[in-house]
Coordinates of C-alpha atoms in Angstrom, one line a residue:
M44 CA -151.5 173.4 -4.6
K45 CA -149.6 171.3 -2.1
S46 CA -148.1 168.0 -3.1
L47 CA -148.5 164.8 -1.0
E48 CA -145.5 163.4 0.8
V49 CA -145.1 159.8 1.9
N50 CA -144.1 160.9 5.4
G51 CA -146.4 163.9 5.5
T52 CA -149.3 164.6 7.8
G53 CA -153.0 165.4 7.3
C54 CA -154.5 164.1 4.0
G55 CA -151.2 162.5 2.8
R56 CA -150.9 160.4 6.0
G57 CA -154.5 159.3 5.6
V58 CA -154.0 158.2 2.1
L59 CA -150.9 156.3 3.1
R60 CA -152.7 154.4 5.9
A61 CA -155.6 153.6 3.5
M62 CA -153.1 152.1 1.0
Q63 CA -151.4 150.1 3.8
M64 CA -154.7 148.7 4.9
L65 CA -155.6 147.8 1.3
F66 CA -152.3 145.9 0.9
L67 CA -152.9 144.1 4.2
V68 CA -156.4 143.0 3.1
L69 CA -155.2 141.9 -0.4
A70 CA -152.3 139.9 1.2
F71 CA -154.7 138.3 3.7
L72 CA -157.2 137.3 0.9
G73 CA -154.6 136.3 -1.6
G74 CA -151.9 134.9 0.7
P75 CA -153.0 131.3 0.9
A76 CA -153.8 131.1 -2.8
A77 CA -150.5 132.6 -3.7
Q78 CA -148.6 130.3 -1.4
A79 CA -150.6 127.2 -2.5
K80 CA -148.5 125.2 -4.9
I81 CA -148.4 121.6 -6.2
Q82 CA -145.2 119.6 -5.9
F83 CA -145.2 117.2 -8.8
D84 CA -142.1 114.9 -9.0
V85 CA -141.6 112.1 -11.5
F86 CA -139.0 109.2 -11.2
P87 CA -139.2 107.0 -14.3
G88 CA -137.7 103.6 -15.0
F89 CA -135.4 101.4 -13.1
D90 CA -133.1 104.2 -12.0
S91 CA -134.0 106.1 -15.2
V92 CA -133.3 103.0 -17.3
A93 CA -135.9 100.9 -19.2
R94 CA -135.7 97.9 -21.6
G95 CA -137.0 98.6 -25.1
G96 CA -140.1 96.6 -26.0
A97 CA -141.0 96.1 -22.3
W98 CA -142.7 97.8 -19.4
F99 CA -141.1 100.0 -16.8
P100 CA -142.3 101.7 -13.6
V101 CA -142.9 105.4 -13.1
V102 CA -143.1 106.7 -9.6
I103 CA -145.2 109.8 -9.2
E104 CA -145.1 111.9 -6.0
V105 CA -147.6 114.7 -5.6
F106 CA -147.9 117.2 -2.7
N107 CA -151.0 119.4 -2.7
D108 CA -150.6 122.5 -0.6
G109 CA -153.8 124.1 -1.8
P110 CA -157.5 123.2 -1.8
S111 CA -158.6 119.6 -2.3
F112 CA -159.5 118.4 -5.8
D113 CA -159.9 115.3 -7.9
A114 CA -156.9 114.8 -10.1
V115 CA -155.9 112.7 -13.1
V116 CA -152.2 111.8 -13.7
E117 CA -151.5 111.3 -17.4
L118 CA -148.2 109.8 -18.7
G119 CA -147.2 110.0 -22.4
Q120 CA -144.2 109.8 -24.6
S121 CA -143.6 112.9 -26.6
Q122 CA -141.6 111.7 -29.7
F123 CA -143.3 108.3 -30.1
S124 CA -146.9 107.1 -30.3
G125 CA -146.9 105.8 -26.8
V126 CA -150.0 105.0 -24.7
P127 CA -151.3 107.9 -22.6
Q128 CA -151.7 106.2 -19.3
R129 CA -154.2 107.9 -16.9
F130 CA -154.8 107.3 -13.3
A131 CA -157.4 109.0 -11.1
V132 CA -156.4 110.1 -7.6
E133 CA -157.9 112.3 -4.9
L134 CA -155.6 115.1 -3.6
P135 CA -156.8 116.5 -0.2
Q136 CA -155.3 119.6 1.1
N137 CA -151.8 119.3 2.6
T138 CA -151.6 115.7 1.5
R139 CA -148.7 113.8 -0.2
K140 CA -149.6 110.9 -2.5
R141 CA -147.2 108.5 -4.1
L142 CA -148.2 106.4 -7.2
M143 CA -146.4 103.8 -9.2
L144 CA -147.7 103.6 -12.8
P145 CA -146.5 101.3 -15.6
C146 CA -145.3 102.5 -19.0
F147 CA -144.3 100.7 -22.2
A148 CA -141.0 101.4 -23.8
G149 CA -141.7 101.2 -27.5
S150 CA -138.3 102.2 -28.8
Q151 CA -134.5 102.1 -28.3
G152 CA -132.4 105.1 -27.3
I153 CA -133.5 108.2 -25.4
L154 CA -137.1 108.7 -24.5
M155 CA -138.7 111.8 -23.0
L156 CA -141.5 110.9 -20.7
D157 CA -144.2 113.6 -20.2
A158 CA -146.2 113.6 -17.0
R159 CA -149.2 115.9 -16.6
L160 CA -151.5 116.5 -13.6
L161 CA -155.0 117.5 -14.6
D162 CA -158.1 118.3 -12.6
K163 CA -161.5 116.8 -13.3
D164 CA -162.3 119.5 -15.8
G165 CA -159.1 118.7 -17.8
K166 CA -157.3 121.9 -16.7
L167 CA -153.5 121.5 -16.5
R168 CA -152.3 121.9 -12.9
A169 CA -148.7 120.7 -13.2
E170 CA -146.4 119.0 -15.6
N171 CA -143.0 117.3 -15.6
S172 CA -140.7 115.8 -18.3
Q173 CA -138.0 113.3 -17.6
R174 CA -135.5 111.5 -19.7
V175 CA -135.3 107.7 -19.8
T176 CA -132.5 105.7 -21.2
Q177 CA -133.9 102.7 -23.2
L178 CA -131.7 99.6 -23.6
G179 CA -131.9 96.8 -26.1
W180 CA -133.3 93.3 -25.7
E181 CA -129.7 92.0 -25.2
D182 CA -128.8 94.2 -22.2
F183 CA -128.7 92.8 -18.7
I184 CA -130.5 94.5 -15.9
L185 CA -130.3 93.4 -12.2
G186 CA -132.8 94.9 -9.8
S187 CA -131.2 95.3 -6.3
A188 CA -133.0 95.6 -3.0
H189 CA -129.9 95.8 -0.9
Q190 CA -129.7 96.7 2.8
S191 CA -126.9 99.3 3.0
Y192 CA -126.1 102.1 0.6
A193 CA -122.6 100.8 0.1
G194 CA -123.8 97.3 -0.5
M195 CA -125.3 97.9 -3.9
P196 CA -124.0 95.3 -6.4
K197 CA -121.8 96.4 -9.3
F198 CA -120.6 94.7 -12.5
P199 CA -117.3 94.9 -14.3
D200 CA -116.9 97.8 -16.8
I201 CA -117.0 96.8 -20.4
Q202 CA -114.2 98.2 -22.5
G203 CA -114.0 98.8 -26.3
R204 CA -116.7 98.9 -28.9
N205 CA -119.2 96.8 -26.9
A206 CA -119.4 99.3 -24.0
E207 CA -123.0 100.1 -24.9
F208 CA -123.9 96.6 -23.6
Q209 CA -122.7 97.4 -20.1
P210 CA -124.8 95.4 -17.5
R211 CA -126.9 97.7 -15.3
V212 CA -127.8 97.5 -11.6
A213 CA -131.1 99.3 -10.7
R214 CA -131.9 100.2 -7.1
L215 CA -135.3 98.8 -5.9
S216 CA -136.2 100.7 -2.7
I217 CA -138.5 99.2 -0.2
G218 CA -140.3 100.6 2.9
Q219 CA -140.0 104.2 4.0
G220 CA -138.9 107.0 1.6
M221 CA -139.0 106.7 -2.1
E222 CA -140.3 103.2 -2.7
T223 CA -139.6 101.9 -6.2
F224 CA -140.1 98.1 -5.8
P225 CA -142.9 97.3 -8.3
D226 CA -146.1 95.5 -7.2
N227 CA -146.8 94.4 -10.8
A228 CA -145.3 91.1 -12.1
V229 CA -145.5 92.3 -15.8
V230 CA -143.3 95.3 -14.9
L231 CA -140.9 93.0 -13.1
S232 CA -140.5 90.9 -16.2
S233 CA -138.2 93.6 -17.6
L234 CA -135.5 92.5 -15.1
N235 CA -133.1 89.7 -15.8
A236 CA -132.6 89.0 -12.1
I237 CA -133.3 90.5 -8.7
Y238 CA -131.0 90.6 -5.7
L239 CA -132.9 90.7 -2.4
N240 CA -131.4 91.0 1.1
S241 CA -133.5 89.1 3.7
A242 CA -133.7 92.2 5.9
R243 CA -135.4 94.0 3.0
A244 CA -137.6 91.1 2.4
L245 CA -139.3 91.7 5.7
E246 CA -140.5 95.1 4.5
L247 CA -142.2 93.8 1.4
K248 CA -146.0 94.4 1.3
E249 CA -148.4 91.7 0.2
P250 CA -148.9 92.9 -3.4
Q251 CA -145.1 93.2 -3.8
I252 CA -144.6 89.6 -2.5
E253 CA -147.3 88.3 -4.9
A254 CA -145.7 90.1 -7.8
L255 CA -142.2 88.8 -6.9
M256 CA -143.5 85.2 -6.6
T257 CA -145.4 85.4 -9.9
W258 CA -142.3 86.8 -11.6
L259 CA -140.1 84.1 -10.1
Y260 CA -142.3 81.1 -11.1
A261 CA -142.8 82.6 -14.6
G262 CA -139.0 82.5 -15.3
G263 CA -137.2 85.1 -13.2
H264 CA -134.0 84.6 -11.3
L265 CA -134.1 85.7 -7.6
V266 CA -130.9 85.9 -5.6
L267 CA -131.6 86.0 -1.9
A268 CA -128.9 86.8 0.6
V269 CA -129.8 85.6 4.2
E270 CA -128.6 88.3 6.6
Q271 CA -129.7 86.6 9.8
S272 CA -131.5 83.4 10.6
T273 CA -134.3 85.3 12.3
D274 CA -135.2 87.0 9.0
V275 CA -136.2 83.7 7.5
N276 CA -137.7 81.9 10.6
A277 CA -139.9 84.9 11.4
T278 CA -141.3 85.2 7.9
T279 CA -143.7 82.5 6.7
W280 CA -143.5 83.1 2.9
L281 CA -139.7 83.3 3.0
K282 CA -139.4 80.2 5.1
D283 CA -141.6 78.2 2.8
L284 CA -139.8 79.5 -0.3
L285 CA -136.2 78.6 0.6
P286 CA -134.8 75.1 -0.2
V287 CA -132.9 75.0 3.0
T288 CA -133.5 75.0 6.8
V289 CA -131.8 77.8 8.6
E290 CA -130.1 76.8 11.8
G291 CA -128.1 79.6 13.5
V292 CA -125.0 81.5 12.5
S293 CA -121.3 80.6 12.6
T294 CA -118.1 82.4 11.5
R295 CA -116.3 80.9 8.5
A296 CA -113.6 81.7 6.0
V297 CA -115.5 81.6 2.7
G298 CA -112.8 83.2 0.5
P299 CA -111.1 80.0 -0.8
A300 CA -114.4 78.3 -1.8
I301 CA -115.7 81.5 -3.4
N302 CA -112.5 82.1 -5.3
R303 CA -112.4 78.5 -6.5
W304 CA -116.1 78.7 -7.6
L305 CA -115.5 81.9 -9.4
R306 CA -112.6 80.5 -11.5
T307 CA -113.8 77.0 -12.3
G308 CA -117.5 76.8 -11.2
T309 CA -120.7 77.5 -13.0
S310 CA -123.3 80.2 -12.8
P311 CA -126.6 79.3 -11.0
G312 CA -128.6 79.0 -14.2
D313 CA -126.0 76.7 -15.9
A314 CA -126.0 74.4 -12.8
V315 CA -129.6 73.5 -13.1
S316 CA -129.7 73.5 -16.9
L317 CA -132.6 76.0 -17.2
R318 CA -133.5 78.6 -19.7
F319 CA -135.3 81.5 -18.2
A320 CA -138.0 83.6 -19.8
G321 CA -136.6 86.7 -18.1
Q322 CA -133.0 86.1 -19.3
S323 CA -131.5 87.6 -22.4
P324 CA -130.7 85.1 -25.2
P325 CA -127.0 84.3 -25.9
L326 CA -125.4 87.1 -27.8
P327 CA -124.3 86.2 -31.4
I328 CA -120.5 86.5 -31.5
A329 CA -119.3 88.2 -34.7
N330 CA -115.6 87.5 -34.1
R331 CA -114.4 85.2 -31.4
G332 CA -110.8 85.3 -32.7
A333 CA -108.4 82.4 -32.9
G334 CA -108.7 81.5 -29.2
G335 CA -112.5 81.2 -29.2
L336 CA -114.7 82.8 -26.6
A337 CA -112.7 84.6 -24.0
D338 CA -113.5 83.5 -20.4
P339 CA -113.2 86.4 -18.0
Y340 CA -113.0 84.1 -14.9
A341 CA -110.3 81.7 -15.9
S342 CA -107.2 83.9 -15.1
L343 CA -108.3 85.6 -11.9
E344 CA -105.5 86.4 -9.4
S345 CA -105.6 85.2 -5.9
D346 CA -106.2 87.5 -3.0
A347 CA -104.6 86.2 0.2
A348 CA -106.3 88.8 2.5
F349 CA -109.7 87.9 1.1
E350 CA -109.1 84.2 1.5
A351 CA -107.9 84.5 5.1
A352 CA -110.8 86.8 6.3
T353 CA -113.9 85.4 8.0
T354 CA -117.5 86.5 7.9
P355 CA -120.8 85.5 9.6
V356 CA -122.4 82.6 7.7
V357 CA -125.9 81.3 8.3
N358 CA -126.0 77.5 8.7
F359 CA -128.0 75.8 5.9
R360 CA -129.4 72.3 6.0
L361 CA -130.3 71.3 2.4
R362 CA -133.8 70.2 1.7
A363 CA -133.9 70.6 -2.1
G364 CA -131.9 72.0 -5.0
Q365 CA -128.2 71.8 -5.7
T366 CA -125.2 73.1 -3.7
L367 CA -122.9 75.3 -5.8
V368 CA -120.4 76.3 -3.1
A369 CA -119.7 74.6 0.3
V370 CA -117.3 75.2 3.1
D371 CA -116.4 72.1 5.2
D372 CA -119.4 70.3 3.6
A373 CA -121.7 73.1 4.7
P374 CA -123.6 74.7 1.8
I375 CA -123.2 78.4 1.5
L376 CA -124.6 78.9 -2.1
V377 CA -127.6 76.9 -3.2
S378 CA -129.8 77.0 -6.3
V379 CA -133.2 75.4 -6.9
P380 CA -135.7 75.6 -9.7
K381 CA -139.1 77.4 -9.0
G382 CA -141.5 76.8 -11.8
R383 CA -139.6 78.0 -14.9
G384 CA -137.5 80.3 -12.7
L385 CA -134.6 79.9 -10.4
L386 CA -133.9 80.8 -6.8
T387 CA -130.3 81.2 -5.6
V388 CA -129.8 81.5 -1.8
V389 CA -126.6 82.9 -0.3
A390 CA -125.7 82.0 3.3
F391 CA -123.8 85.2 3.9
S392 CA -124.2 88.9 3.1
P393 CA -122.3 90.0 0.0
E394 CA -122.7 93.6 1.3
R395 CA -120.2 93.1 4.2
D396 CA -116.5 92.6 4.3
P397 CA -114.6 90.7 3.1
L398 CA -116.8 90.5 0.0
K399 CA -117.5 94.3 0.0
G400 CA -113.8 95.2 -0.4
W401 CA -112.8 92.3 -2.6
K402 CA -111.2 93.4 -5.9
H403 CA -113.0 90.6 -7.8
Q404 CA -116.4 91.6 -6.3
P405 CA -117.8 92.8 -9.7
L406 CA -117.1 89.4 -11.3
F407 CA -118.6 87.7 -8.3
W408 CA -121.9 89.6 -8.8
A409 CA -121.8 88.9 -12.6
R410 CA -121.5 85.1 -12.0
L411 CA -124.0 85.1 -9.2
A412 CA -126.6 87.0 -11.3
G413 CA -125.9 85.1 -14.5
V414 CA -124.5 87.8 -16.7
P415 CA -123.6 86.2 -20.1
K416 CA -119.8 85.8 -20.5
E417 CA -120.1 87.4 -23.9
L418 CA -120.7 90.7 -22.1
L419 CA -117.7 90.4 -19.8
G420 CA -114.8 89.3 -22.0
K421 CA -113.1 91.1 -24.9
N422 CA -115.5 89.6 -27.4
E423 CA -117.0 91.5 -30.4
F424 CA -120.7 90.8 -31.1
N425 CA -123.6 92.4 -32.7
A426 CA -127.0 93.2 -31.3
W427 CA -130.1 91.1 -32.2
G428 CA -132.5 93.9 -33.1
G429 CA -135.4 92.6 -35.1
R430 CA -139.2 92.9 -35.0
G431 CA -141.7 92.1 -32.3
L432 CA -144.1 89.1 -32.5
D433 CA -147.1 91.4 -32.2
S434 CA -147.3 91.7 -36.0
V435 CA -147.4 87.9 -36.3
F436 CA -150.3 87.5 -33.9
G437 CA -152.0 90.6 -35.4
A438 CA -151.8 89.1 -38.9
M439 CA -153.7 86.0 -37.6
I440 CA -156.7 88.0 -36.5
E441 CA -156.5 90.9 -39.0
T442 CA -159.8 91.5 -40.8
R443 CA -160.1 90.1 -44.3
Q444 CA -162.4 93.0 -45.3
V445 CA -159.4 95.2 -46.0
Q446 CA -157.4 94.7 -49.2
K447 CA -154.4 96.7 -50.2
L448 CA -154.0 98.2 -53.6
P449 CA -150.9 96.8 -55.4
V450 CA -148.3 99.5 -56.1
G451 CA -148.3 98.6 -59.8
V452 CA -152.0 99.4 -60.1
L453 CA -151.5 102.7 -58.4
L454 CA -148.7 103.7 -60.8
L455 CA -150.9 102.7 -63.7
L456 CA -153.7 104.9 -62.5
L457 CA -151.3 107.8 -62.1
L458 CA -150.0 107.3 -65.6
V459 CA -153.5 107.2 -67.1
C460 CA -154.4 110.3 -65.2
L461 CA -151.4 112.2 -66.5
V462 CA -152.0 111.1 -70.0
V463 CA -155.7 112.1 -69.9
I464 CA -155.2 115.5 -68.4
G465 CA -152.1 116.2 -70.5
P466 CA -151.6 115.0 -74.1
L467 CA -155.1 113.4 -74.6
D468 CA -156.9 116.5 -73.4
Q469 CA -154.7 118.8 -75.6
W470 CA -155.2 116.6 -78.7
W471 CA -158.9 116.4 -78.3
L472 CA -159.5 120.1 -77.7
K473 CA -157.2 121.0 -80.6
K474 CA -159.1 118.6 -82.8
I475 CA -162.5 120.3 -82.0
N476 CA -160.8 123.7 -82.1
R477 CA -161.9 124.6 -78.6
P478 CA -158.7 125.1 -76.5
M479 CA -160.5 127.4 -74.0
L480 CA -162.6 124.5 -72.9
T481 CA -159.6 123.3 -70.8
W482 CA -160.9 125.4 -68.0
I483 CA -163.9 123.0 -67.9
T484 CA -162.4 119.7 -68.9
F485 CA -159.4 119.8 -66.4
P486 CA -161.6 120.1 -63.2
T487 CA -163.9 117.5 -64.7
Y488 CA -161.1 115.1 -65.1
V489 CA -159.9 115.7 -61.5
A490 CA -163.4 115.1 -60.2
L491 CA -163.8 111.9 -62.2
F492 CA -160.5 110.5 -61.1
S493 CA -161.3 111.5 -57.4
L494 CA -164.6 109.6 -57.7
L495 CA -162.7 106.6 -59.2
I496 CA -160.2 106.5 -56.4
Y497 CA -163.0 106.7 -53.8
Y498 CA -164.8 103.9 -55.5
I499 CA -161.7 101.7 -55.6
G500 CA -161.0 102.5 -51.9
F501 CA -164.7 101.7 -51.1
R502 CA -164.5 98.4 -52.9
L503 CA -161.2 97.4 -51.3
R504 CA -161.9 98.5 -47.7
A505 CA -165.6 99.2 -47.0
G506 CA -167.3 96.6 -44.8
N507 CA -168.9 96.0 -41.4
S508 CA -167.6 96.5 -37.9
E509 CA -165.5 93.5 -36.9
W510 CA -163.8 92.5 -33.6
N511 CA -161.3 89.6 -33.5
E512 CA -159.6 88.3 -30.4
L513 CA -156.7 86.0 -29.7
H514 CA -155.4 84.8 -26.4
V515 CA -151.8 83.5 -25.8
V516 CA -151.4 82.1 -22.3
D517 CA -148.3 80.8 -20.6
V518 CA -149.1 78.5 -17.6
Y519 CA -146.4 78.1 -15.0
P520 CA -147.0 75.6 -12.2
R521 CA -146.8 76.8 -8.6
T522 CA -147.6 75.0 -5.3
G523 CA -151.4 74.9 -4.9
D524 CA -152.2 76.7 -8.1
A525 CA -150.7 78.0 -11.3
V526 CA -149.5 81.3 -12.6
M527 CA -151.0 82.3 -15.9
R528 CA -149.2 85.0 -17.9
G529 CA -151.5 86.1 -20.7
Y530 CA -151.4 88.2 -23.9
T531 CA -154.8 89.2 -25.3
F532 CA -154.6 90.5 -28.9
G533 CA -157.7 92.4 -30.1
S534 CA -158.2 93.7 -33.6
V535 CA -161.1 96.1 -34.4
Y536 CA -162.1 97.1 -37.9
S537 CA -164.3 100.3 -38.3
P538 CA -166.3 101.3 -41.3
A539 CA -166.4 104.9 -40.0
N540 CA -164.3 107.2 -37.8
N541 CA -165.1 105.9 -34.4
T542 CA -163.8 105.3 -30.9
Y543 CA -164.2 101.8 -29.3
R544 CA -164.0 101.1 -25.6
V545 CA -162.2 97.9 -24.4
N546 CA -162.2 96.5 -20.9
L547 CA -159.7 94.0 -19.5
D548 CA -160.7 92.6 -16.2
A549 CA -157.8 91.1 -14.3
G550 CA -156.0 91.8 -11.0
T551 CA -152.9 92.7 -12.9
A552 CA -153.6 94.0 -16.4
L553 CA -152.0 96.4 -18.8
F554 CA -152.9 97.6 -22.3
R555 CA -150.7 99.0 -25.1
P556 CA -150.7 99.4 -28.9
E557 CA -148.9 97.1 -31.2
F558 CA -145.1 96.9 -30.9
Q559 CA -143.4 96.6 -34.3
G560 CA -139.8 96.4 -33.2
F561 CA -136.8 98.7 -33.2
W562 CA -136.7 99.4 -37.0
G563 CA -138.0 102.8 -37.8
N564 CA -141.0 104.0 -35.9
S565 CA -141.6 101.2 -33.4
G566 CA -145.1 102.4 -32.6
S567 CA -148.1 101.3 -34.6
G568 CA -149.5 104.9 -34.8
A569 CA -152.6 103.8 -33.0
R570 CA -154.3 106.4 -30.7
I571 CA -155.1 104.5 -27.6
G572 CA -156.0 106.0 -24.2
V573 CA -155.7 103.8 -21.1
R574 CA -157.3 104.3 -17.7
T575 CA -156.4 102.2 -14.7
T576 CA -159.4 100.8 -12.7
P577 CA -159.6 98.8 -9.5
K578 CA -160.6 95.7 -11.6
G579 CA -158.1 96.1 -14.5
V580 CA -157.9 98.6 -17.3
E581 CA -160.2 100.4 -19.7
A582 CA -158.9 101.5 -23.1
E583 CA -160.3 103.7 -25.9
L584 CA -159.2 102.9 -29.4
D585 CA -159.6 105.7 -32.0
V586 CA -160.0 103.8 -35.4
P587 CA -160.1 105.9 -38.6
V588 CA -162.5 105.0 -41.4
W589 CA -161.9 101.8 -43.3
T590 CA -158.9 100.8 -41.1
S591 CA -158.2 98.3 -38.3
Q592 CA -156.2 98.8 -35.1
L593 CA -154.5 96.2 -32.9
G594 CA -154.4 96.5 -29.1
V595 CA -152.5 94.2 -26.8
G596 CA -153.5 93.4 -23.3
E597 CA -150.9 91.9 -20.9
W598 CA -152.2 90.3 -17.7
V599 CA -151.2 88.0 -14.9
D600 CA -153.6 85.8 -13.0
T601 CA -153.6 82.7 -10.7
G602 CA -155.9 79.7 -10.7
L603 CA -156.3 76.1 -11.6
A604 CA -153.9 74.9 -14.3
P605 CA -155.8 73.8 -17.4
I606 CA -153.2 71.1 -18.1
Q607 CA -151.0 68.9 -15.9
A608 CA -148.0 66.8 -16.6
R609 CA -146.4 64.0 -14.5
W610 CA -144.0 61.1 -15.0
D611 CA -145.2 57.5 -15.1
D612 CA -142.1 55.3 -15.2
K613 CA -140.6 56.4 -18.5
E614 CA -143.6 58.1 -19.9
L615 CA -144.8 61.7 -19.7
V616 CA -148.5 61.8 -18.9
I617 CA -150.3 65.0 -20.0
V618 CA -153.7 65.5 -18.4
N619 CA -156.2 67.8 -20.2
R620 CA -158.3 69.3 -17.4
R621 CA -160.5 71.2 -19.9
Q622 CA -163.6 70.0 -21.7
V623 CA -162.2 71.0 -25.1
A624 CA -159.9 68.7 -27.0
M625 CA -156.3 69.6 -27.4
T626 CA -154.9 69.2 -31.0
N627 CA -151.5 69.8 -32.5
V628 CA -149.8 69.2 -29.1
M629 CA -146.0 69.5 -29.0
V630 CA -143.6 68.9 -26.1
V631 CA -140.1 70.5 -25.9
R632 CA -137.5 68.6 -23.9
G633 CA -134.1 70.1 -23.9
S634 CA -133.3 71.0 -27.5
R635 CA -135.7 68.4 -29.0
L636 CA -139.4 68.8 -30.0
Y637 CA -141.9 65.9 -29.8
R638 CA -145.4 65.7 -31.2
V639 CA -148.3 64.2 -29.2
K640 CA -151.5 62.7 -30.5
P641 CA -154.7 64.8 -29.9
I642 CA -156.0 64.7 -26.3
E643 CA -159.7 64.6 -25.7
G644 CA -161.3 66.9 -23.1
G645 CA -160.8 65.5 -19.6
G646 CA -158.5 62.8 -21.1
E647 CA -154.8 61.9 -21.0
G648 CA -152.0 61.7 -23.5
R649 CA -148.8 59.7 -23.1
L650 CA -145.4 60.3 -24.6
E651 CA -142.3 58.2 -24.6
F652 CA -139.0 59.9 -25.5
D653 CA -137.7 56.9 -27.4
G654 CA -137.7 58.6 -30.7
Q655 CA -135.3 61.2 -31.9
G656 CA -137.9 64.0 -32.2
E657 CA -136.9 67.0 -34.2
S658 CA -134.5 69.9 -33.4
Y659 CA -136.3 72.8 -31.7
M660 CA -133.8 75.2 -33.2
D661 CA -134.5 73.9 -36.7
F662 CA -138.2 74.1 -36.1
A663 CA -137.8 77.8 -35.0
R664 CA -135.5 78.6 -38.0
N665 CA -138.0 77.1 -40.5
W666 CA -140.7 79.5 -39.2
S667 CA -138.5 82.5 -38.9
P668 CA -138.6 83.6 -42.5
T669 CA -142.4 83.2 -42.5
F670 CA -142.7 85.4 -39.4
T671 CA -140.4 88.0 -40.8
Q672 CA -142.4 88.1 -44.1
V673 CA -145.7 88.4 -42.3
A674 CA -144.5 91.1 -40.1
G675 CA -143.1 93.1 -43.0
R676 CA -146.2 92.8 -45.2
R677 CA -148.4 93.8 -42.3
N678 CA -146.6 97.2 -42.2
E679 CA -146.6 97.7 -45.9
V680 CA -148.9 100.5 -47.2
F681 CA -149.5 98.8 -50.6
G682 CA -150.3 95.2 -51.5
G683 CA -148.8 92.9 -54.1
G684 CA -146.7 89.8 -53.9
N685 CA -147.7 86.2 -53.1

């Protein structure tokens, strides 16, 4: 018998050619499928940073090199009960898609964000996990849409035990490449301030502009640096927004004025005496020391080179607002209120020299953005922490069909059960001289006590399906209309294991479970699935038998303001534009709170600030223990107490 050789002739060569042809056919048929792959990249947070108890953006980039298919992108948080956010997308062959989805950060610390790409049949096609650093409520985050890579703002480094409160700068890319500037005002509310170069403002799309304006009028702080006069004059929305008229460019030495403002001036927010919804509250100082609160700006050294250098400055003619810094009576730094927010306009580019190379540039950015002094000096303070207000609003609409068993009653039942199945059973069987009956009496006791527990649970919790809803709406005035920032709290009680579908129709709408704060497990444990739709969001709430679940919808809309306010000499006139009477009306002015008589539908109410009113802080402190108690009891498993 002859053996076959690879390089032989005759039959061996024929087999070799047949094998080669087979390999070529298999490669031809399987090549495209083998080479087809899906690129699935995930970029979460503001430069991988998110604020705890707030929304953050997640940029998803998908490249499909294989056959077309309908896909679903699913986002979830592995170690916490986060909301699985789903978004449907078509993926044609050889197509790259970029999505920006919102996620809610329900904790503090490190979070693993799990992203999955599914087809319409639910088959997993790709997955990616990324780590997100979650900050506390007190941390300061500045979103930066700067023009040059080297022009990114930076803050001073915090030393010592408070280094964890280091203010952060997050890059917001616009235009070509990896775009990360959100087009959702709710997501933008996680930022304390935004720096925007006028050259980048030209690249903003309409949804991004609308989100930025909504965020600004709702309490944000926008710092706008005018790079060139043509950037403003050629852009209608930017021209209408600014409190100045732009008239050409000149070269000036801004160093002396900037240095003087940095040492002895005030931050933009302090200059107009505004509190911003997007700003962190003042940090409680645990130990200020004998010298009081340290001022990081008071002892800055002079820089002769910086003060002598010149830079191009756009000429401003003031129309509204307040001048913070001027050179030869020409304003170069102006602030003006916008609704409840603040717009700060800079007449030069901080991204260029001499500002770019100035040794005090980090402190300049800190004062310009409004970073609290407590974060910059050598002060020791403690974090606020605490609970969220979701539990308070949830308690207002919680079903009254559910009652909790006091822990004392439960312990008494356990004690009775132990006595019955133990000493009592032994005594009775011994008395009748039938100890072997314990094989019958013991399971009987267990069955009876199980039925008793079920009956007690049925009496305490069984009821009918119930849906309660509460709306909390903040109305911010804007030219021509009003911005309405709403929170919709929905509580559903289910007498059986069931899934309920909720729709929230709004141009900008998000849905999440109850947020319980940073103590322990911050999630409510609710299983909620969310799907984004062109008209809003759809959510599915899985509610176990005899329980209730709370879902929170956050939305932004524009329209006619339901109330108006104007000054009439020394009186504040409040106009009720609705047909429903307004009762328990209160007005806060500065640090004082004033009560107004009920206002009928379509009527007016007047208020003179002659009286003393009452302290707003005292009013808030009086309610704080009640809120804390309500939030704590809502999360308790057992009942009891007053």
